[in-house]
CSV table of C-alpha atoms in Angstrom, one decimal:
chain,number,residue,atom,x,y,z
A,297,UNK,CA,-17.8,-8.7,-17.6
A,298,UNK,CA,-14.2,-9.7,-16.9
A,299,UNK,CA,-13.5,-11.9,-13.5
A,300,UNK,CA,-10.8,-11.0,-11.2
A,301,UNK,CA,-7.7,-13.2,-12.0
A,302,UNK,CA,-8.1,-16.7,-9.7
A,303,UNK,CA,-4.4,-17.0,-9.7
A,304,UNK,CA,-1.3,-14.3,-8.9
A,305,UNK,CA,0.4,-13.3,-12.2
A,306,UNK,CA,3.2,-15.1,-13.3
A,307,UNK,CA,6.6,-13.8,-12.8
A,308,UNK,CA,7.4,-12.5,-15.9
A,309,UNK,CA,4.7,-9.6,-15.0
A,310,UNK,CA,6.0,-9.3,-11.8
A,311,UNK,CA,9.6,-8.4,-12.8
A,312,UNK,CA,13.1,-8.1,-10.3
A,313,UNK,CA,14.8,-4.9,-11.1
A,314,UNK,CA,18.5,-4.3,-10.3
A,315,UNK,CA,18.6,-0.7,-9.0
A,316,UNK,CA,22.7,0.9,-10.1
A,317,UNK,CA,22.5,3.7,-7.5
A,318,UNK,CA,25.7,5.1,-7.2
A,319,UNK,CA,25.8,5.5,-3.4
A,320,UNK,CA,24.4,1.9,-3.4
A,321,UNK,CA,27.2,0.6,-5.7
A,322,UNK,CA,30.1,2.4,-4.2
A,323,UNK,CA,29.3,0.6,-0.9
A,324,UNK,CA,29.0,-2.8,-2.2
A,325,UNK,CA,25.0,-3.2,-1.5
A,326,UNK,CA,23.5,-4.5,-4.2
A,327,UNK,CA,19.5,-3.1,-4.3
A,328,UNK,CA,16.6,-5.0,-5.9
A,329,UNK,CA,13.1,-3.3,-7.2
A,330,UNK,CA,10.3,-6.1,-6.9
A,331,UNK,CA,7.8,-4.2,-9.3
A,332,UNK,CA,4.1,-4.9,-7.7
A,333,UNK,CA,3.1,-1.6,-9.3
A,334,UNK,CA,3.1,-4.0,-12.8
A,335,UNK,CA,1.0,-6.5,-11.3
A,336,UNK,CA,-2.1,-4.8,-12.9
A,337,UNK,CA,-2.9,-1.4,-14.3
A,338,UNK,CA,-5.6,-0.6,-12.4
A,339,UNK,CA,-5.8,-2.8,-9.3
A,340,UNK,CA,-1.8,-1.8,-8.0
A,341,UNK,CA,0.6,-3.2,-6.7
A,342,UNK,CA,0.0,-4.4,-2.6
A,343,UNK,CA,-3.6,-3.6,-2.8
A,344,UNK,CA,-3.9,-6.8,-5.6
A,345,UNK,CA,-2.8,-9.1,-2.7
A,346,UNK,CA,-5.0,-7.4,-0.3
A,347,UNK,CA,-8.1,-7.8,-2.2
A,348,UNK,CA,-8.4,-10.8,-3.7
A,349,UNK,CA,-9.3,-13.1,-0.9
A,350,UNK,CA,-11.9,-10.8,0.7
A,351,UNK,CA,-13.5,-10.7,-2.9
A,352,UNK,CA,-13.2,-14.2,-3.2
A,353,UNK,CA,-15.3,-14.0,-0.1
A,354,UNK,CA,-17.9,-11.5,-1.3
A,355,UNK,CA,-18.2,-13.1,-4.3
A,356,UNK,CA,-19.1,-16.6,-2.3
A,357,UNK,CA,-21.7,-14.7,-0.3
A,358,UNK,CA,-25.1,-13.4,-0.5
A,359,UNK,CA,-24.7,-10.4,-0.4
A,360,UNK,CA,-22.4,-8.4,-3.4
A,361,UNK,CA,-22.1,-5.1,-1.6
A,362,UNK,CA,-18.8,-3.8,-0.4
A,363,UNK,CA,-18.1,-0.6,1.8
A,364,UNK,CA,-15.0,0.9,2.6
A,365,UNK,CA,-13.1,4.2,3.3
A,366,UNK,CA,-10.3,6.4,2.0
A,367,UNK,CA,-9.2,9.9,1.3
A,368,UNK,CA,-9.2,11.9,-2.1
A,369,UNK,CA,-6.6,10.6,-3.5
A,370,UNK,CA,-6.7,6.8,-2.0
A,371,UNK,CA,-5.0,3.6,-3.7
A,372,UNK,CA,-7.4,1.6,-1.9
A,373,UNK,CA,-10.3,3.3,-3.3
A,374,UNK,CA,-9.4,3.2,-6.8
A,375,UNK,CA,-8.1,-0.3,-6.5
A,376,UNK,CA,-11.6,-1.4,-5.0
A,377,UNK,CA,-13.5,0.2,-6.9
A,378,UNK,CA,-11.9,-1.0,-10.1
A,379,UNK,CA,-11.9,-4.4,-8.4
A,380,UNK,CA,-15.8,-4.4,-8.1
A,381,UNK,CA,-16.6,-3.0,-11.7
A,382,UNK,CA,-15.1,-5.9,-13.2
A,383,UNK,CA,-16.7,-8.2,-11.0
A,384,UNK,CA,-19.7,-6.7,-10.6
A,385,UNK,CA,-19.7,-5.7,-7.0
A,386,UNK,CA,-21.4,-2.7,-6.1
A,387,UNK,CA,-18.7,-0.6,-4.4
A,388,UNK,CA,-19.2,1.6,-2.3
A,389,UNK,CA,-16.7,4.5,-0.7
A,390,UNK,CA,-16.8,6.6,2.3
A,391,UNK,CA,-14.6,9.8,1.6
A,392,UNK,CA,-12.6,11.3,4.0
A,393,UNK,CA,-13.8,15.1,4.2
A,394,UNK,CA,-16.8,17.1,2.8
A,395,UNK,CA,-17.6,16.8,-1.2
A,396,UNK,CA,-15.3,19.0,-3.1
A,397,UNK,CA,-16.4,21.4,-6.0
A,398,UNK,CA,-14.2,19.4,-8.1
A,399,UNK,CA,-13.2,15.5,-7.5
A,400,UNK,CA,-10.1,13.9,-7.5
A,401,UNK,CA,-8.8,12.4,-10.8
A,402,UNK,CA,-9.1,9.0,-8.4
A,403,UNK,CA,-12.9,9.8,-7.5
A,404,UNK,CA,-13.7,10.7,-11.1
A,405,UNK,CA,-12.2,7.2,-11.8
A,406,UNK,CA,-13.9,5.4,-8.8
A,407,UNK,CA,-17.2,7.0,-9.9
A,408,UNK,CA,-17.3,6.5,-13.2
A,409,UNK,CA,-16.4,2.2,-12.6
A,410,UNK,CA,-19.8,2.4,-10.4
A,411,UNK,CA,-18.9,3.1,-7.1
A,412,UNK,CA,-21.1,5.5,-4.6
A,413,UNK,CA,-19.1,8.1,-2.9
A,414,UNK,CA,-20.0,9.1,0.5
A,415,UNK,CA,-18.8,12.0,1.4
A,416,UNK,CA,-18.3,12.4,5.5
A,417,UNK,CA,-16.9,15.3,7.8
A,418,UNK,CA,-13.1,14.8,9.1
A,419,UNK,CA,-14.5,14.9,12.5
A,420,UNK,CA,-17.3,11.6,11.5
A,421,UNK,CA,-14.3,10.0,9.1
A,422,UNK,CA,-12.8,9.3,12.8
A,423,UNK,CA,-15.4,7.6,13.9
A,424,UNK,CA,-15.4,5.3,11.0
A,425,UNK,CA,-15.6,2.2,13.3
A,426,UNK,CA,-18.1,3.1,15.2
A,427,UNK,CA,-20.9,1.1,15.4
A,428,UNK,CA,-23.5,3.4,15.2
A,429,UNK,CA,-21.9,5.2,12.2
A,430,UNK,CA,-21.2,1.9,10.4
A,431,UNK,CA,-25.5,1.3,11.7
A,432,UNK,CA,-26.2,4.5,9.8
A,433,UNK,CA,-24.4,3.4,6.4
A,434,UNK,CA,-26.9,0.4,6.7
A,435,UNK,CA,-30.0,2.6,6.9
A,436,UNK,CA,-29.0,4.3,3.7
A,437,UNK,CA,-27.3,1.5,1.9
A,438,UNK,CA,-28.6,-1.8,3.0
A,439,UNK,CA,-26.6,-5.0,3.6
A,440,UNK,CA,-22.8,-4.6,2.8
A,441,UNK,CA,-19.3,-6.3,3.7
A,442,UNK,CA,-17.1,-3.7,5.4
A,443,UNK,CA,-13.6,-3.7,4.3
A,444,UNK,CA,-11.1,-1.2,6.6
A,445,UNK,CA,-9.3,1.5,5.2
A,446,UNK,CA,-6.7,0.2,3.4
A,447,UNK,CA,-7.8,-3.4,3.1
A,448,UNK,CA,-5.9,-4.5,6.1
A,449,UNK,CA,-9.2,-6.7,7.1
A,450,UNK,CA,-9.3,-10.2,8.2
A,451,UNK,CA,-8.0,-11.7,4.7
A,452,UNK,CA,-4.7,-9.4,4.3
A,453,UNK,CA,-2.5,-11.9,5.3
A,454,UNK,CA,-3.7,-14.6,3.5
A,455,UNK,CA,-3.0,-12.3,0.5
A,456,UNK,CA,-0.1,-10.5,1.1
A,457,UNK,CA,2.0,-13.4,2.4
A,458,UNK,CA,2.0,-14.7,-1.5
A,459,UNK,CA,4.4,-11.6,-2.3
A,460,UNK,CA,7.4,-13.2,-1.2
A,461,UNK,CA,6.6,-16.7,-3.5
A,462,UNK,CA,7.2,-13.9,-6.7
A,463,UNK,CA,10.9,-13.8,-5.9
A,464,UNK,CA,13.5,-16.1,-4.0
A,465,UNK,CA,13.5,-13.7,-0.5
A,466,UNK,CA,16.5,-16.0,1.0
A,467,UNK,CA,18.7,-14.5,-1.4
A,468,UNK,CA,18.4,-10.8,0.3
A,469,UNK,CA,19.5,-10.1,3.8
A,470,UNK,CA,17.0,-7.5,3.9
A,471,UNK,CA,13.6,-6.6,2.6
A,472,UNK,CA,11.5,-3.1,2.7
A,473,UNK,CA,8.3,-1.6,1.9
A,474,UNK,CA,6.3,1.1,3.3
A,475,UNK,CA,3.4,0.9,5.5
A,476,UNK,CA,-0.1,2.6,5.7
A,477,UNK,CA,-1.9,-0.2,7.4
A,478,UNK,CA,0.2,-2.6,8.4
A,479,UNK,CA,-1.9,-5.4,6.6
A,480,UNK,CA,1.3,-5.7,3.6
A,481,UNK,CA,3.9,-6.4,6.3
A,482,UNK,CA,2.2,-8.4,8.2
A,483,UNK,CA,1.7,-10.5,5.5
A,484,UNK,CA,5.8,-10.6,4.7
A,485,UNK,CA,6.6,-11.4,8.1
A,486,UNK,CA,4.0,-14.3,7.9
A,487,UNK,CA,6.4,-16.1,5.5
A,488,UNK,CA,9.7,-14.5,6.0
A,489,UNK,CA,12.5,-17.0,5.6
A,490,UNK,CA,14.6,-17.5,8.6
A,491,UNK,CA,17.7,-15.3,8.6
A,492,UNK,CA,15.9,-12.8,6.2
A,493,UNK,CA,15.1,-9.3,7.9
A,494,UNK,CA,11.6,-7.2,6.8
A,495,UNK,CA,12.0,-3.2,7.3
A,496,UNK,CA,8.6,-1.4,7.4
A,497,UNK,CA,8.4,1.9,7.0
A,498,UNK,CA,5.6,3.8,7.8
A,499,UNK,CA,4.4,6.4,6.3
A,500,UNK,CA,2.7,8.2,9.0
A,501,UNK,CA,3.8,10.6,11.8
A,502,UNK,CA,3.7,8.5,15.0
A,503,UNK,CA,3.9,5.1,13.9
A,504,UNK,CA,4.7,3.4,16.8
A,505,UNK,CA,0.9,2.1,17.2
A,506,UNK,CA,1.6,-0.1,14.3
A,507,UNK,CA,4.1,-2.8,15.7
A,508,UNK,CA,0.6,-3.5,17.7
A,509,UNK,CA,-1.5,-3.6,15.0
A,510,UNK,CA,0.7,-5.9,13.1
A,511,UNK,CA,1.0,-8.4,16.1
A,512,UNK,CA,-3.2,-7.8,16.2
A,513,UNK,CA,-3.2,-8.8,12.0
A,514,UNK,CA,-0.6,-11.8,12.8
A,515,UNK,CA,-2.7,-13.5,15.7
A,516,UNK,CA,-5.9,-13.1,13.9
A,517,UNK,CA,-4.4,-14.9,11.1
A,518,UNK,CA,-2.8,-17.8,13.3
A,519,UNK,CA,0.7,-16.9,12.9
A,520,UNK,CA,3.3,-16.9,15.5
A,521,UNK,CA,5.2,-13.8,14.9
A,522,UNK,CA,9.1,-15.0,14.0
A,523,UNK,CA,10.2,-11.5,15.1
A,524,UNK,CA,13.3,-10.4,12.6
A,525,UNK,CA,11.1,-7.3,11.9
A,526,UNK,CA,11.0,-3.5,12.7
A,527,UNK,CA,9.8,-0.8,12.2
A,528,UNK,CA,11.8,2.8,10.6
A,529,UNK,CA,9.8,5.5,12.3
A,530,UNK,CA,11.7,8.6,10.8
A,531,UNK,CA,10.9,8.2,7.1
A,532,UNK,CA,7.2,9.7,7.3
A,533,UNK,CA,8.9,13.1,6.2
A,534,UNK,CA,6.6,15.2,8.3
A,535,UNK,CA,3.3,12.6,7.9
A,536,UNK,CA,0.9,11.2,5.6
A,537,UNK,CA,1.3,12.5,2.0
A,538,UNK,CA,4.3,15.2,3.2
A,539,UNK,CA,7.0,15.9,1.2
A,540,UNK,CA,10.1,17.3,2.2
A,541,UNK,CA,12.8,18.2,0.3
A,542,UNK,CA,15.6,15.0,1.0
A,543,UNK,CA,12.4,12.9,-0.4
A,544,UNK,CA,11.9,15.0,-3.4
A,545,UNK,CA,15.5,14.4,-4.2
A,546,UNK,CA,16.1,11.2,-3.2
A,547,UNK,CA,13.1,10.2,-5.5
A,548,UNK,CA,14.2,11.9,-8.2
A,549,UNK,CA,18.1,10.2,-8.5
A,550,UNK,CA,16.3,7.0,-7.9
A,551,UNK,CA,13.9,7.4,-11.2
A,552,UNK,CA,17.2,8.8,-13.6
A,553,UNK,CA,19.3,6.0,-12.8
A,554,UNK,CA,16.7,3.3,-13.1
A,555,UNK,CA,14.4,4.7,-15.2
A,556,UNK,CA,11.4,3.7,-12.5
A,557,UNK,CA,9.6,6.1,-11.1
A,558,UNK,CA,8.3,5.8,-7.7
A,559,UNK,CA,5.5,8.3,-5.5
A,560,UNK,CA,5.6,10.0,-2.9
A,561,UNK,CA,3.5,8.7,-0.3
A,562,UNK,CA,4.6,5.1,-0.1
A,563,UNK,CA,7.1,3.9,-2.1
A,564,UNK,CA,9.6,7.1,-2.1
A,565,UNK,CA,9.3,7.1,1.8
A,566,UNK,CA,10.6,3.7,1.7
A,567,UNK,CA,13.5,3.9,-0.7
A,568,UNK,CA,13.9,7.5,1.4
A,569,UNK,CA,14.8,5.1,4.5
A,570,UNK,CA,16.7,2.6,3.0
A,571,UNK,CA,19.1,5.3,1.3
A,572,UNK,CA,19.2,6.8,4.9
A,573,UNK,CA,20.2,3.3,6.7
A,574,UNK,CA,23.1,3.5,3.9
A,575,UNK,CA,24.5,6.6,4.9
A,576,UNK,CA,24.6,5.7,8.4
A,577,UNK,CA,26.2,2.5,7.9
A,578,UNK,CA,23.9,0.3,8.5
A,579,UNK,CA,23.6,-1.7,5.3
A,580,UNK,CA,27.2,-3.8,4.9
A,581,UNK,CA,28.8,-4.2,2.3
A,582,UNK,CA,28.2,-7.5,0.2
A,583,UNK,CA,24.4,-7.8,1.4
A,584,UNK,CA,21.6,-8.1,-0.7
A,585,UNK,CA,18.5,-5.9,-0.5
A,586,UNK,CA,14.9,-6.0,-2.0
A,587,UNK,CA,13.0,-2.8,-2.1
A,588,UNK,CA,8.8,-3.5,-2.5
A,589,UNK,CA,7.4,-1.4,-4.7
A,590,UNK,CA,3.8,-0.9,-3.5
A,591,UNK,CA,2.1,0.6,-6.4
A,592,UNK,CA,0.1,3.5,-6.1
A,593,UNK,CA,1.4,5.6,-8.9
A,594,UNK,CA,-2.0,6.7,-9.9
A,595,UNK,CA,-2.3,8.9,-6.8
A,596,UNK,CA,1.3,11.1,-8.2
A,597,UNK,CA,-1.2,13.0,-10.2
A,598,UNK,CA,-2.2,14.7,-7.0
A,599,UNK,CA,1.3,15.0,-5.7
A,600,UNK,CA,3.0,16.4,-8.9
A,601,UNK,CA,3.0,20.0,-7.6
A,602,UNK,CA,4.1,19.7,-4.8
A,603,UNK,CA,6.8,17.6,-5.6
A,604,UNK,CA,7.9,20.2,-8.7
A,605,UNK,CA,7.9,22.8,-5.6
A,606,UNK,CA,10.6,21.0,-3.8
A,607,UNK,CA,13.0,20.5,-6.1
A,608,UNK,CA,16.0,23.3,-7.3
């Protein structure tokens, strides 16, 4: 059985990509990639850095049982579930919504690496913090260590704060990458350079509640937040794993010029906003900016209809 790596991966695996966008160019802004979704095949992108301290800390334990939640398609999921088979966790994952006739390619995956799939009502998925849910899930499982959707637990920081040590971040004026949780921004802003600005863009409709739960992520970690942060609240395209049109687009230019391709749900919202803040202006010329690629791209193999659909 393989161990989880003790160490982040060395730059060269973690590569900076100079994005020639046109648009980009013709206004003098020059746009870096940070590549996380090369940080391993399996285990992508942000959801390395927000697992590897809370397995360090099930691994230390008694008790090698982890429980966690996501959706059909979920990067967290097949990240954790991955994770565990290599270290020989038992995994477990609570799905969002009754059990399907057919699985996801991502639960077929997360199955067949060992983890148990639990399969709960939309209505009970919102209650997933409840204590007399999570009390339930004892009774049928035993002892575990509950992780949050997403990862964004109590070690996120501690994790996702080592992002910005795989690139100088003083050089660039501005830094971006989506947001789910919160947990991978929080972390950024944890070790943000002074003078250096950190978009988040989240990919949900209504993400206002998360400048709260990043300030909640910060203070349990003991950081003072520096401020030089915010939030773009009009890049969720409709919400969580919609895709309109602009996206579609926008998504595809990206990919033929640099070859890279990015998905839908997270890292094309984010370039989305960042091409946006260009057209209004908003980037100046001469400045510097690094794009986070969050990983993920295993979950395009649900999107790739819908994205086909939306484009000429």
């Amino acid at each position: 059985m393989n161990n989880f790596p003790a160490a982040l991966p060395q730059s060269p695996h973690v590569p900076v990509t100079t994005v020639d966008l046109p648009a980009f160019k013709k206004a003098g802004v020059h746009l870096d990639l940070l590549r996380l979704d090369l940080v391993h095949p399996l285990i992508s992108g942000n959801k390395w850095f927000k697992l590897k301290y809370a397995l360090e800390a099930v691994r230390a334990s008694d008790c090698h049982r982890v429980l966690s939640f996501g959706g059909a398609w979920s990067n967290h999921i097949h990240a954790l579930s991955n994770a565990g088979y290599e270290q020989g966790l038992e995994t477990i994952g609570v799905i969002r919504g009754e059990r399907p006739a057919q699985l996801s390619q991502t639960l077929v995956d997360a199955a067949g690496w060992g983890m148990a799939l639990e399969f709960v009502s939309r209505a009970q998925y919102r209650n997933k913090s409840d204590q007399q849910f999570i009390a339930r899930l004892h009774d049928k499982y035993g002892d575990f260590h509950c992780l949050p959707e997403g990862g964004s637990g109590e070690w996120v920081v501690a994790g996702c704060r080592e992002i910005l040590s795989l690139f100088n971040a003083a050089d660039y004026q501005l830094i971006c990458c989506a947001c789910g949780t919160g947990g991978t921004l929080a972390g950024l802003i944890a070790d943000k350079p002074e003078g250096v600005d950190l978009l988040g863009v989240p990919v949900l409709k209504g993400g206002e509640f998360l400048y709260q739960d990043i300030r909640r992520l910060l203070a349990q970690a003991g950081v003072n937040d520096p401020g030089g942060w915010m939030l773009e609240l009009d890049s969720h395209e409709g919400g969580y794993a919609r895709v309109s049109v602009e996206l579609a687009l926008a998504m595809k230019c990206f990919t033929e010029y640099s070859g890279i391709g990015l998905e839908p749900v997270y890292s094309g919202k984010a370039f989305l906003a960042l091409q946006r803040k260009l057209l209004r202006g908003e980037l100046r010329p001469g400045s510097r900016v690094m794009l986070i690629h969050t990983g993920g791209m295993q979950g395009l193999r649900g999107m790739e209809d819908i994205l086909s659909k939306k484009l000429p």
